[in-house]
Every structure is written in C-alpha cells, then in structure tokens.
Coordinates of C-alpha atoms and ligand atoms in Angstrom, one line a residue:
M168 CA 12.8 4.0 -26.6
N169 CA 15.1 3.6 -23.7
I170 CA 13.6 4.2 -20.3
L171 CA 15.3 4.9 -17.0
V172 CA 13.4 4.2 -13.8
I173 CA 14.9 5.7 -10.7
G174 CA 13.9 4.0 -7.4
T175 CA 13.4 0.2 -7.2
G176 CA 10.7 -0.1 -4.6
Y177 CA 7.2 -1.5 -5.2
V178 CA 6.3 1.2 -7.8
G179 CA 9.7 1.5 -9.4
T180 CA 10.3 -2.2 -9.8
T181 CA 6.8 -2.8 -11.1
T182 CA 7.0 0.1 -13.5
A183 CA 10.4 -1.1 -14.9
L184 CA 9.1 -4.7 -15.4
V185 CA 5.9 -3.6 -17.0
F186 CA 7.6 -1.3 -19.5
A187 CA 10.1 -4.2 -20.3
E188 CA 7.0 -6.4 -20.8
M189 CA 5.7 -3.8 -23.3
G190 CA 8.9 -4.2 -25.2
W191 CA 10.9 -1.1 -24.2
N192 CA 14.5 -1.2 -23.0
V193 CA 14.5 -0.4 -19.4
T194 CA 17.2 0.4 -16.8
G195 CA 16.4 0.4 -13.1
L196 CA 18.6 2.7 -11.0
D197 CA 18.9 2.7 -7.2
T198 CA 21.5 3.9 -4.7
D199 CA 21.0 0.8 -2.7
S200 CA 23.6 -1.7 -4.1
L201 CA 22.2 -4.5 -2.1
K202 CA 18.8 -4.2 -3.8
I203 CA 20.3 -3.8 -7.2
N204 CA 22.5 -6.9 -6.8
Q205 CA 19.5 -8.9 -5.7
L206 CA 17.5 -7.7 -8.7
K207 CA 20.4 -8.4 -11.1
Q208 CA 20.3 -12.0 -9.8
G209 CA 16.6 -12.2 -10.5
N210 CA 15.5 -11.9 -6.8
L211 CA 12.9 -9.5 -5.6
H212 CA 13.6 -7.8 -2.3
F213 CA 9.9 -7.7 -1.3
Y214 CA 7.0 -10.2 -1.6
E215 CA 4.7 -9.5 -4.6
P216 CA 2.9 -12.2 -6.5
G217 CA 4.0 -12.7 -10.1
L218 CA 6.7 -10.1 -10.1
E219 CA 9.8 -12.3 -9.6
E220 CA 8.8 -14.5 -12.6
L221 CA 8.6 -11.4 -14.8
L222 CA 11.9 -10.2 -13.4
R223 CA 13.7 -13.4 -14.4
K224 CA 12.0 -13.4 -17.8
H225 CA 13.3 -9.9 -18.6
M226 CA 16.7 -10.4 -17.2
Q227 CA 16.9 -13.1 -19.9
S228 CA 15.1 -11.2 -22.6
G229 CA 17.7 -8.4 -22.5
H230 CA 15.0 -5.7 -22.1
L231 CA 15.9 -5.0 -18.5
Q232 CA 19.1 -4.1 -16.6
F233 CA 19.8 -2.6 -13.2
T234 CA 22.6 -0.3 -12.1
T235 CA 23.8 2.0 -9.3
D236 CA 25.8 4.2 -11.8
K237 CA 23.5 7.3 -11.9
D238 CA 25.6 9.5 -14.2
Q239 CA 25.9 6.8 -16.9
A240 CA 22.2 5.8 -16.5
I241 CA 21.0 9.4 -16.9
N242 CA 23.4 10.0 -19.8
N243 CA 22.2 7.0 -21.7
N244 CA 18.4 7.4 -21.2
D245 CA 16.2 10.3 -22.3
I246 CA 13.0 9.2 -20.7
I247 CA 13.3 9.1 -16.9
F248 CA 10.7 8.0 -14.4
I249 CA 11.0 9.2 -10.8
C250 CA 9.7 6.4 -8.5
V251 CA 11.4 7.2 -5.2
G252 CA 9.7 7.2 -1.8
T253 CA 7.9 10.2 -0.5
P254 CA 7.5 9.2 3.2
S255 CA 5.7 11.3 5.8
G256 CA 8.0 13.9 7.2
P257 CA 7.9 14.9 10.9
D258 CA 5.1 17.4 10.3
G259 CA 3.0 14.9 8.2
N260 CA 3.8 16.5 4.9
A261 CA 5.3 14.4 2.1
D262 CA 9.1 14.4 2.5
L263 CA 10.4 15.4 -0.9
S264 CA 14.2 15.1 -0.2
Y265 CA 14.6 11.9 -2.3
V266 CA 12.7 13.5 -5.2
Q267 CA 14.9 16.6 -4.9
Q268 CA 18.1 14.6 -4.8
V269 CA 17.0 12.7 -8.0
A270 CA 16.1 16.0 -9.7
E271 CA 19.5 17.5 -8.9
D272 CA 21.2 14.3 -10.1
I273 CA 19.3 14.5 -13.4
G274 CA 20.2 18.2 -13.8
H275 CA 23.8 17.6 -13.0
A276 CA 24.3 14.6 -15.4
S277 CA 22.0 15.8 -18.3
N278 CA 23.7 15.9 -21.7
R279 CA 20.8 16.4 -24.1
Y280 CA 16.9 16.6 -24.1
K281 CA 15.3 14.6 -21.2
L282 CA 11.7 13.9 -20.4
I283 CA 11.3 13.5 -16.6
I284 CA 8.1 11.8 -15.5
N285 CA 7.1 11.8 -11.9
K286 CA 5.3 8.6 -10.6
S287 CA 6.0 9.1 -6.9
T288 CA 3.0 10.5 -5.0
V289 CA 3.8 14.1 -4.5
P290 CA 2.0 17.3 -3.3
V291 CA 0.5 19.7 -5.8
G292 CA 3.2 22.0 -7.2
T293 CA 6.0 19.4 -7.1
Q294 CA 6.3 19.4 -11.0
E295 CA 7.2 23.0 -10.7
R296 CA 9.7 22.4 -7.9
V297 CA 11.3 19.5 -9.8
T298 CA 11.7 21.8 -12.8
S299 CA 13.5 24.4 -10.8
W300 CA 15.7 21.8 -9.0
I301 CA 16.8 20.4 -12.4
K302 CA 17.5 23.8 -13.8
S303 CA 19.6 25.0 -10.9
A304 CA 21.7 21.8 -11.0
Q305 CA 22.5 21.9 -14.7
I306 CA 26.1 22.7 -15.5
E307 CA 25.3 23.4 -19.1
S308 CA 21.8 24.3 -20.2
H309 CA 20.0 21.4 -21.9
P310 CA 16.2 21.2 -22.7
F311 CA 13.9 19.1 -20.6
D312 CA 10.3 18.6 -19.7
V313 CA 8.8 17.5 -16.4
A314 CA 5.5 15.7 -16.4
S315 CA 3.3 13.9 -13.9
N316 CA 2.0 10.4 -14.4
P317 CA 0.7 9.1 -11.1
E318 CA 0.5 5.4 -10.4
F319 CA -2.7 3.6 -9.1
L320 CA -1.4 0.0 -8.5
R321 CA -2.2 -1.8 -5.3
E322 CA 0.3 -3.9 -3.4
G323 CA -0.5 -7.6 -3.7
K324 CA -2.0 -6.9 -7.1
A325 CA 0.8 -4.7 -8.5
L326 CA 1.4 -6.7 -11.7
I327 CA -2.3 -7.1 -12.7
D328 CA -3.0 -3.4 -11.9
A329 CA 0.1 -2.1 -13.8
L330 CA -0.6 -4.2 -16.9
N331 CA -4.3 -3.4 -16.9
P332 CA -4.7 0.1 -15.5
D333 CA -8.2 1.6 -15.1
R334 CA -6.9 4.9 -16.5
I335 CA -3.7 6.7 -17.4
I336 CA -3.3 10.2 -16.1
I337 CA -0.8 12.5 -17.8
G338 CA -0.1 15.8 -16.3
S339 CA 1.9 17.7 -18.9
N340 CA 2.3 21.3 -20.1
H341 CA 4.2 20.4 -23.3
E342 CA 3.0 18.7 -26.5
R343 CA 6.3 17.0 -26.9
A344 CA 6.2 15.4 -23.5
T345 CA 2.5 14.4 -23.9
H346 CA 3.3 12.7 -27.2
L347 CA 6.2 10.7 -25.8
I348 CA 4.2 9.5 -22.8
L349 CA 1.3 8.5 -25.1
T350 CA 3.8 6.5 -27.2
L351 CA 5.1 4.7 -24.1
Y352 CA 1.6 3.5 -23.3
Q353 CA 0.5 2.8 -26.9
S354 CA -0.1 -0.9 -26.2
V355 CA -2.4 -0.2 -23.2
N356 CA -6.1 -0.1 -23.7
C357 CA -7.8 2.2 -21.2
P358 CA -9.1 5.8 -20.9
V359 CA -6.3 8.4 -20.9
V360 CA -6.7 11.8 -19.2
V361 CA -4.3 14.5 -20.4
T362 CA -4.3 17.4 -18.0
T363 CA -2.1 19.9 -16.2
P364 CA 0.6 18.5 -13.8
R365 CA -1.1 20.2 -10.8
T366 CA -4.4 18.4 -11.7
A367 CA -2.6 15.1 -12.1
E368 CA -0.9 15.4 -8.8
L369 CA -4.2 16.2 -7.0
I370 CA -6.0 13.3 -8.8
K371 CA -3.7 10.9 -7.1
Y372 CA -4.3 12.2 -3.6
A373 CA -8.1 12.7 -4.2
S374 CA -8.3 9.2 -5.4
N375 CA -6.7 7.6 -2.4
A376 CA -8.6 9.9 0.0
F377 CA -11.9 8.9 -1.6
L378 CA -11.1 5.2 -1.2
A379 CA -10.1 5.8 2.4
T380 CA -13.4 7.6 2.9
K381 CA -15.4 4.6 1.6
I382 CA -13.6 2.4 4.1
S383 CA -14.2 4.7 7.1
Y384 CA -17.8 5.2 6.0
I385 CA -18.5 1.4 6.0
N386 CA -16.6 1.0 9.2
E387 CA -18.7 3.5 11.0
M388 CA -21.8 2.0 9.5
A389 CA -20.6 -1.4 10.8
R390 CA -20.6 0.0 14.4
L391 CA -24.3 1.0 13.9
C392 CA -25.0 -2.5 12.4
D393 CA -23.7 -4.1 15.6
K394 CA -26.2 -2.1 17.6
L395 CA -29.1 -2.8 15.3
G396 CA -28.4 -6.5 14.8
V397 CA -27.8 -6.0 11.0
H398 CA -25.0 -7.6 9.0
V399 CA -22.8 -4.9 7.4
K400 CA -21.8 -7.3 4.6
D401 CA -25.5 -7.4 3.5
V402 CA -25.7 -3.6 3.8
A403 CA -22.5 -3.2 1.7
E404 CA -23.8 -5.6 -0.9
G405 CA -27.2 -3.9 -1.1
I406 CA -25.8 -0.4 -1.4
G407 CA -22.9 -1.5 -3.7
L408 CA -25.3 -2.8 -6.3
D409 CA -26.1 0.8 -7.1
P410 CA -23.4 1.6 -9.8
R411 CA -23.2 5.1 -8.4
I412 CA -21.8 3.6 -5.2
G413 CA -20.1 0.4 -6.4
Q414 CA -19.2 -2.8 -4.5
S415 CA -15.5 -2.2 -4.0
F416 CA -13.8 -0.7 -0.8
L417 CA -16.9 -1.4 1.3
Q418 CA -15.3 -4.2 3.3
A419 CA -15.6 -3.3 7.0
G420 CA -12.8 -4.3 9.3
I421 CA -10.1 -2.9 11.6
G422 CA -9.3 -0.1 9.3
Y423 CA -6.9 0.8 6.5
G424 CA -3.2 0.7 6.7
G425 CA -0.2 0.6 4.3
S426 CA 2.3 3.0 3.0
C427 CA -0.3 5.0 1.0
F428 CA -3.7 5.8 2.5
P429 CA -2.5 7.0 6.0
K430 CA 0.3 9.1 4.5
D431 CA -1.6 10.5 1.6
V432 CA -4.7 11.4 3.5
S433 CA -2.5 13.2 6.1
A434 CA -0.5 15.0 3.3
L435 CA -3.8 16.1 1.6
L436 CA -5.1 17.5 4.8
L437 CA -2.0 19.5 5.3
T438 CA -2.2 20.8 1.7
A439 CA -5.8 21.9 2.4
K440 CA -4.7 23.6 5.6
A441 CA -1.9 25.4 3.9
N442 CA -4.4 26.7 1.4
D443 CA -6.9 27.8 4.1
T444 CA -9.4 25.1 3.2
E445 CA -11.1 22.7 5.6
L446 CA -11.5 19.1 4.6
S447 CA -13.6 18.2 7.6
L448 CA -15.0 15.0 6.1
L449 CA -11.4 13.7 5.6
E450 CA -10.5 14.6 9.2
K451 CA -13.3 12.4 10.4
V452 CA -12.1 9.6 8.0
V453 CA -8.8 9.6 9.8
S454 CA -10.3 9.6 13.3
V455 CA -12.6 6.7 12.5
N456 CA -9.7 4.8 11.1
Q457 CA -7.5 5.5 14.2
T458 CA -10.2 4.1 16.5
Q459 CA -11.4 1.1 14.5
H460 CA -9.0 -1.4 16.0
L461 CA -9.9 -0.1 19.5
Y462 CA -13.5 -0.8 18.6
L463 CA -12.7 -4.5 18.1
L464 CA -10.5 -4.6 21.2
D465 CA -13.5 -3.4 23.3
K466 CA -15.3 -6.5 22.2
V467 CA -12.4 -8.7 23.2
R468 CA -12.1 -7.0 26.6
E469 CA -15.9 -7.2 27.2
R470 CA -15.8 -11.0 26.5
L471 CA -12.6 -11.8 28.6
E472 CA -13.3 -9.1 31.3
T473 CA -9.6 -8.3 31.3
L474 CA -6.8 -8.7 28.8
A475 CA -4.2 -8.9 31.5
H476 CA -2.5 -12.4 31.5
K477 CA -4.8 -13.7 28.8
K478 CA -3.1 -15.3 25.8
I479 CA -4.2 -13.7 22.6
A480 CA -3.3 -15.1 19.2
V481 CA -3.0 -12.5 16.4
L482 CA -3.3 -13.9 12.9
G483 CA -1.8 -11.6 10.2
L484 CA 0.7 -8.9 10.5
A485 CA 0.7 -7.4 7.0
F486 CA -1.5 -4.4 6.3
K487 CA -3.4 -6.6 3.8
P488 CA -3.0 -10.1 2.3
E489 CA -0.5 -11.0 -0.5
T490 CA 2.1 -8.6 0.8
D491 CA 4.8 -8.6 3.4
D492 CA 4.4 -4.9 3.9
I493 CA 3.7 -4.0 7.6
R494 CA 3.8 -0.2 7.2
E495 CA 0.9 1.3 9.3
A496 CA -0.6 -2.2 9.6
P497 CA -3.6 -2.2 11.9
A498 CA -2.2 -5.5 13.4
S499 CA 0.7 -3.6 14.9
R500 CA -1.7 -1.2 16.6
V501 CA -3.7 -4.2 17.9
I502 CA -0.5 -5.9 19.3
Q503 CA 0.7 -2.7 20.9
S504 CA -2.6 -2.2 22.7
L505 CA -2.7 -5.9 23.8
L506 CA 0.8 -5.6 25.3
S507 CA 0.0 -2.3 27.0
E508 CA -2.8 -4.2 28.9
Q509 CA -0.4 -7.1 29.8
A510 CA -1.8 -9.7 27.5
Y511 CA 0.4 -12.6 26.3
V512 CA 0.6 -12.2 22.6
S513 CA 1.4 -14.9 20.0
V514 CA 1.6 -14.0 16.3
F515 CA 1.5 -15.7 12.9
D516 CA 1.8 -14.3 9.4
P517 CA 2.7 -16.4 6.3
V518 CA 5.2 -13.8 5.0
A519 CA 5.3 -10.6 6.9
P520 CA 7.7 -9.9 9.8
L521 CA 7.0 -8.0 13.1
E522 CA 7.5 -4.2 13.2
P523 CA 11.1 -3.6 14.4
Y524 CA 9.8 -1.7 17.5
L525 CA 7.8 -4.8 18.5
L526 CA 10.9 -7.1 18.2
Q527 CA 12.0 -6.3 21.7
Q528 CA 8.6 -7.0 23.2
P529 CA 7.5 -10.3 24.8
I530 CA 5.7 -11.7 21.8
T531 CA 5.7 -15.3 20.8
W532 CA 6.5 -15.8 17.1
S533 CA 4.7 -18.9 15.7
A534 CA 5.6 -20.9 12.7
T535 CA 2.0 -22.0 12.1
P536 CA -1.4 -20.7 13.0
E537 CA -1.9 -23.8 15.1
D538 CA 1.2 -22.9 17.2
A539 CA -0.2 -19.4 17.7
L540 CA -3.6 -20.7 18.8
Q541 CA -2.3 -23.3 21.3
H542 CA -3.9 -22.5 24.7
A543 CA -5.1 -19.1 23.5
D544 CA -8.0 -17.4 25.2
A545 CA -8.9 -15.6 22.0
V546 CA -7.8 -15.2 18.5
I547 CA -7.9 -11.8 16.6
L548 CA -7.8 -12.1 12.8
C549 CA -6.1 -8.9 11.5
T550 CA -5.2 -9.8 7.8
E551 CA -7.5 -11.9 5.6
W552 CA -4.9 -14.3 4.2
A553 CA -6.8 -17.0 2.3
I554 CA -5.1 -19.8 4.3
Y555 CA -7.2 -18.9 7.4
Q556 CA -10.2 -20.3 5.5
Q557 CA -8.5 -23.7 5.2
I558 CA -7.6 -24.0 8.9
D559 CA -9.3 -26.9 10.7
W560 CA -11.2 -24.7 13.1
V561 CA -12.8 -27.7 14.9
Q562 CA -9.3 -28.8 15.9
M563 CA -8.4 -25.2 16.7
K564 CA -11.3 -25.0 19.1
N565 CA -9.9 -28.0 21.0
I566 CA -6.4 -26.7 21.4
M567 CA -7.5 -23.2 22.5
N568 CA -8.0 -22.4 26.2
Q569 CA -11.3 -20.7 25.3
P570 CA -12.7 -20.7 21.7
N571 CA -13.1 -16.9 21.2
M572 CA -12.8 -15.6 17.7
F573 CA -12.6 -11.8 16.9
D574 CA -12.5 -11.5 13.1
G575 CA -11.1 -8.1 12.3
R576 CA -11.7 -8.6 8.6
N577 CA -15.1 -10.3 8.6
M578 CA -13.4 -13.1 6.7
L579 CA -14.8 -16.3 8.3
E580 CA -18.3 -17.5 8.0
A581 CA -20.0 -16.4 11.3
T582 CA -22.6 -19.2 11.3
L583 CA -20.0 -21.9 10.6
M584 CA -17.7 -20.6 13.4
K585 CA -20.7 -20.5 15.8
S586 CA -21.8 -24.0 14.8
I587 CA -18.3 -25.3 15.6
G588 CA -18.6 -23.8 19.1
F589 CA -16.7 -20.6 18.8
Y590 CA -17.8 -17.4 20.4
Y591 CA -17.6 -15.3 17.1
Q592 CA -17.5 -11.5 16.7
G593 CA -16.7 -9.7 13.6
I594 CA -17.2 -6.0 12.9
G595 CA -20.8 -5.1 12.1
C596 CA -22.3 -8.6 12.2
Ligands
UGA843 C1 -3.7 1.9 -2.5 C2 -4.7 2.2 -3.6 O1 -5.7 1.2 -3.6 C3 -3.9 2.2 -5.0 O2 -4.8 2.5 -6.0 C4 -2.8 3.2 -4.9 O3 -2.0 3.1 -6.1 C5 -1.9 2.8 -3.7 O4 -2.7 2.9 -2.5 C6 -0.8 3.8 -3.7 O5 -1.1 5.0 -3.5 O6 0.4 3.5 -4.0 P1 -2.6 -0.2 -1.4 O7 -2.3 0.7 -0.3 O8 -1.6 -1.1 -2.0 O9 -3.2 0.6 -2.6 O10 -3.8 -1.2 -0.9 P2 -5.4 -1.2 -0.9 O11 -5.9 -2.5 -1.5 O12 -6.0 0.0 -1.4 O13 -5.7 -1.4 0.7 C7 -5.4 -0.3 1.6 C8 -5.9 -0.7 3.0 O14 -7.3 -0.5 3.0 C9 -5.6 -2.1 3.5 O15 -5.2 -2.0 4.8 C10 -6.9 -2.8 3.3 O16 -7.1 -3.9 4.2 C11 -7.9 -1.7 3.6 N1 -9.2 -1.9 3.0 C12 -9.4 -2.0 1.6 C13 -10.3 -2.1 3.8 O17 -10.2 -2.1 5.1 N2 -11.6 -2.3 3.2 C14 -11.7 -2.3 1.9 O18 -12.9 -2.5 1.4 C15 -10.6 -2.2 1.1

C-alpha cells in the first residue's frame, strides 16, 4: 500500500519512517520546502536519536520519498495520514487551521477513494469536522473515510515508541477503514482498541492529562517530603511497586514542559468547560506545574539571600533530555525569573538553543558546563542530560564562587554532592 504522510514534524517524520521500515511505500509531504530538501538529503531538521540513520536507510531503500507537490501526492496515494501541528490558539484551544487546510487540499485534489487518518492531537469532534471540510472542498464527489489514530510516542524516544507501541487506538465508523488500518499495522504486536473517532480523540487527551496528573501529584508530594525530611524518590519507589500505581511518571522535579502536556491539558480543560463540566483536579495539576519552578527558586533565594548580581549557571534548556525541543521548557521559566531579579545568568545545553525571546537578554551562552559554572554562585540543573553525571564535580566546586547546587530533576546523588562539599538541594529530598 502507498501511504502519504502530511506534515514532517516529530510525529509526521517518525510515522513516515516507521511505515517505511514496515515495508510500505511512503511519501512525506510538507509545504516547507526547506525541511523537505533537508529530508531528501537524509538530514533531519530536529534532534531525535536514531531517526537520521533510519531516514538515510530508507532514502536508499526506495521505500521513502519527500515532496512539496500536494496535488500529485494526494492523487497518487489513497491512504493519507494527517500529522500537522495543532498549536494552542490565543484562547488555549487547539488551533485547527493547519488540519482544515490539509482537509481542504485533500478534498480538492481527490480523484478516487481515500482513507484519511488523523494522527494530530485534536479535540473531540474533529473527525466530523474534517469530514465536512473534505466534502465541501471536493470538486467532484469521490468516496472517502476519515478515521482517528492518535500517536503516543515521546520525544527523545520517538523511534522506540513508534516501533513498539503499547497500544494502537483506531477510531473508525467504517469497516473498510478499520480493515485498512489493521492491515497497515499487521506487523506490530500490541493490543489494538477499535472504537469510535470521538472516543479515540478523547483517549489521546485523557492519556496525556493523566500522565501530567501523576507528575503534579508527585511534585506536590515532594514539597511535603521537604517539610518532613523524607526522600520523595523513596516514596515514589515505594508507591510505584504497587502495579495499580506503577513506577513511571513519578519523577519529581521542576515540572513538565514540551509541546504536548501543557497544550493538551489546557485544551481538555476548555473542552470540559464548553461542555459544562468541571475538571477541578486537572485545574490543580496545571497550577502545581506553573509554580513548581518557583518552588525551587525559593530555595535558591533562601540560600543566597538575594538573586540580584549573583551569577547563576543553568544546566539544560530542553524540556527533557535527548531532544532539542525548548517549547514550554521549565528552564526558560527559570531563566526568565532569574533575569527579572537581576541575576547574571550563564547557560549550557548539549543540543538545545535558547528561546528566541531570551536571545536579546543578557545571558552568557557557554560551550561547556565548565564554562557556565566558572565563578557561579549557584548552579540550577533543569534538564537531566546524562553527561551531567560525568562532570568532575570536585573540579567544579573549585571553579565556582560558591558551591551551591539546586537539582531541579533530582538527578545527582545528594550524598555524593554533599561529600564533595556542595550545598545540595533537590526537590523533595
Ligand atoms: C508526551 C507523552 O508522554 C507521549 O505519550 C505523547 O505521545 C506525547 O506527549 C504527545 O502527545 O505527543 P513528550 O511530551 O515527548 O511525550 O515527553 P514526556 O516524556 O512525556 O515528558 C513530558 C514532560 O514531563 C517533560 O518535561 C518531562 O521532564 C516531564 N516529566 C516526565 C516529569 O517531570 N516527571 C516524570 O516522571 C516524567
């Protein structure tokens, strides 16, 4: 079967590569010719472990091609995945303008039966809207089905997750569409849930919102741990051994970020509001997350008395390790707060850049963690890149003005850091 993937961001590129790896013929389509040219040359336009190797493999294997010619691509392919962005609009709702544009393009260029499968994260009811957008853009009437097939991959682990999914969710009202999607995934061994498109769309939001809830739960528990002299890591381990709770997503820190959790939780809250339903627990999840970095900064301020004119080194800019994605990264919130209190800020990240709005600020960009830490009064660890564990912290203590370590990801060994002579504070330990 020939598959067209529209949108070559994280989800689109990974989807295209994984279907090529499964042996299907895949075309990736994007309006951004810069991205498409890079992909054609075997270069990824974002950092994601393992993906570039697979891209080069399938540019050679002949299973994968990229184009900007939407009419031809839609004409030649009968199975079309929509993988375009659904960023937060000004009111916090998911902005569906890219999805609408793609639906209208499909309607306009369709020449025979098409199956359109939506992978973008979209509010409940979008399958129906896509159906009507396609219908109204068709010049001649051609049959088509629209289904929902949400994606659950994580950035930094995109390839592993997409090749070995926990589950496949198919939201489809038509036997023909369901059968085709099952055929696409025939080589994948995992549970499959076939349900309605509305249910599939809600499963995606409910899933991300639940994971965000686990994080805010353990972060709030960490604040209590600090007061009680208890280690939150031990609490997380102890409760996580109960299979009904599970170990994952109980890592306390300076909060969740990224292009998914903040946007999706906010969109779900708006969906609930529009349907006269209160999701009060989720509202609290957001407020805990929004104050979590401030909780760590309180500890820094308490130690240094004032942040004004103190040099603070920030390690890590990405919203999590193994990615260069800085969208909604807690590190940016930390830096902004430090600057607003007249601290001198130096930063280091192995791959991620600074947020554009921070580029004009007086921030020292460092090529190595050592450079960032030189003469610093404190270091705040915002992203748990593995390399921070390999740093010679004994040497770092000597080059810092004051050896104060605030570990926003509870990454380093507290007893080791203290034995070296650091004043060490994590979150909940
Ligand atoms: C998340 C979901 O995990 C994926 O299943 C989903 O497909 C994706 O959103 C999406 O909707 O596209 P992602 O945002 O890539 O994936 O990253 P996560 O690994 O979920 O981490 C999100 C944030 O939570 C990060 O800032 C991370 O540092 C934080 N986090 C995660 C914690 O603070 N504690 C934890 O225990 C786990």
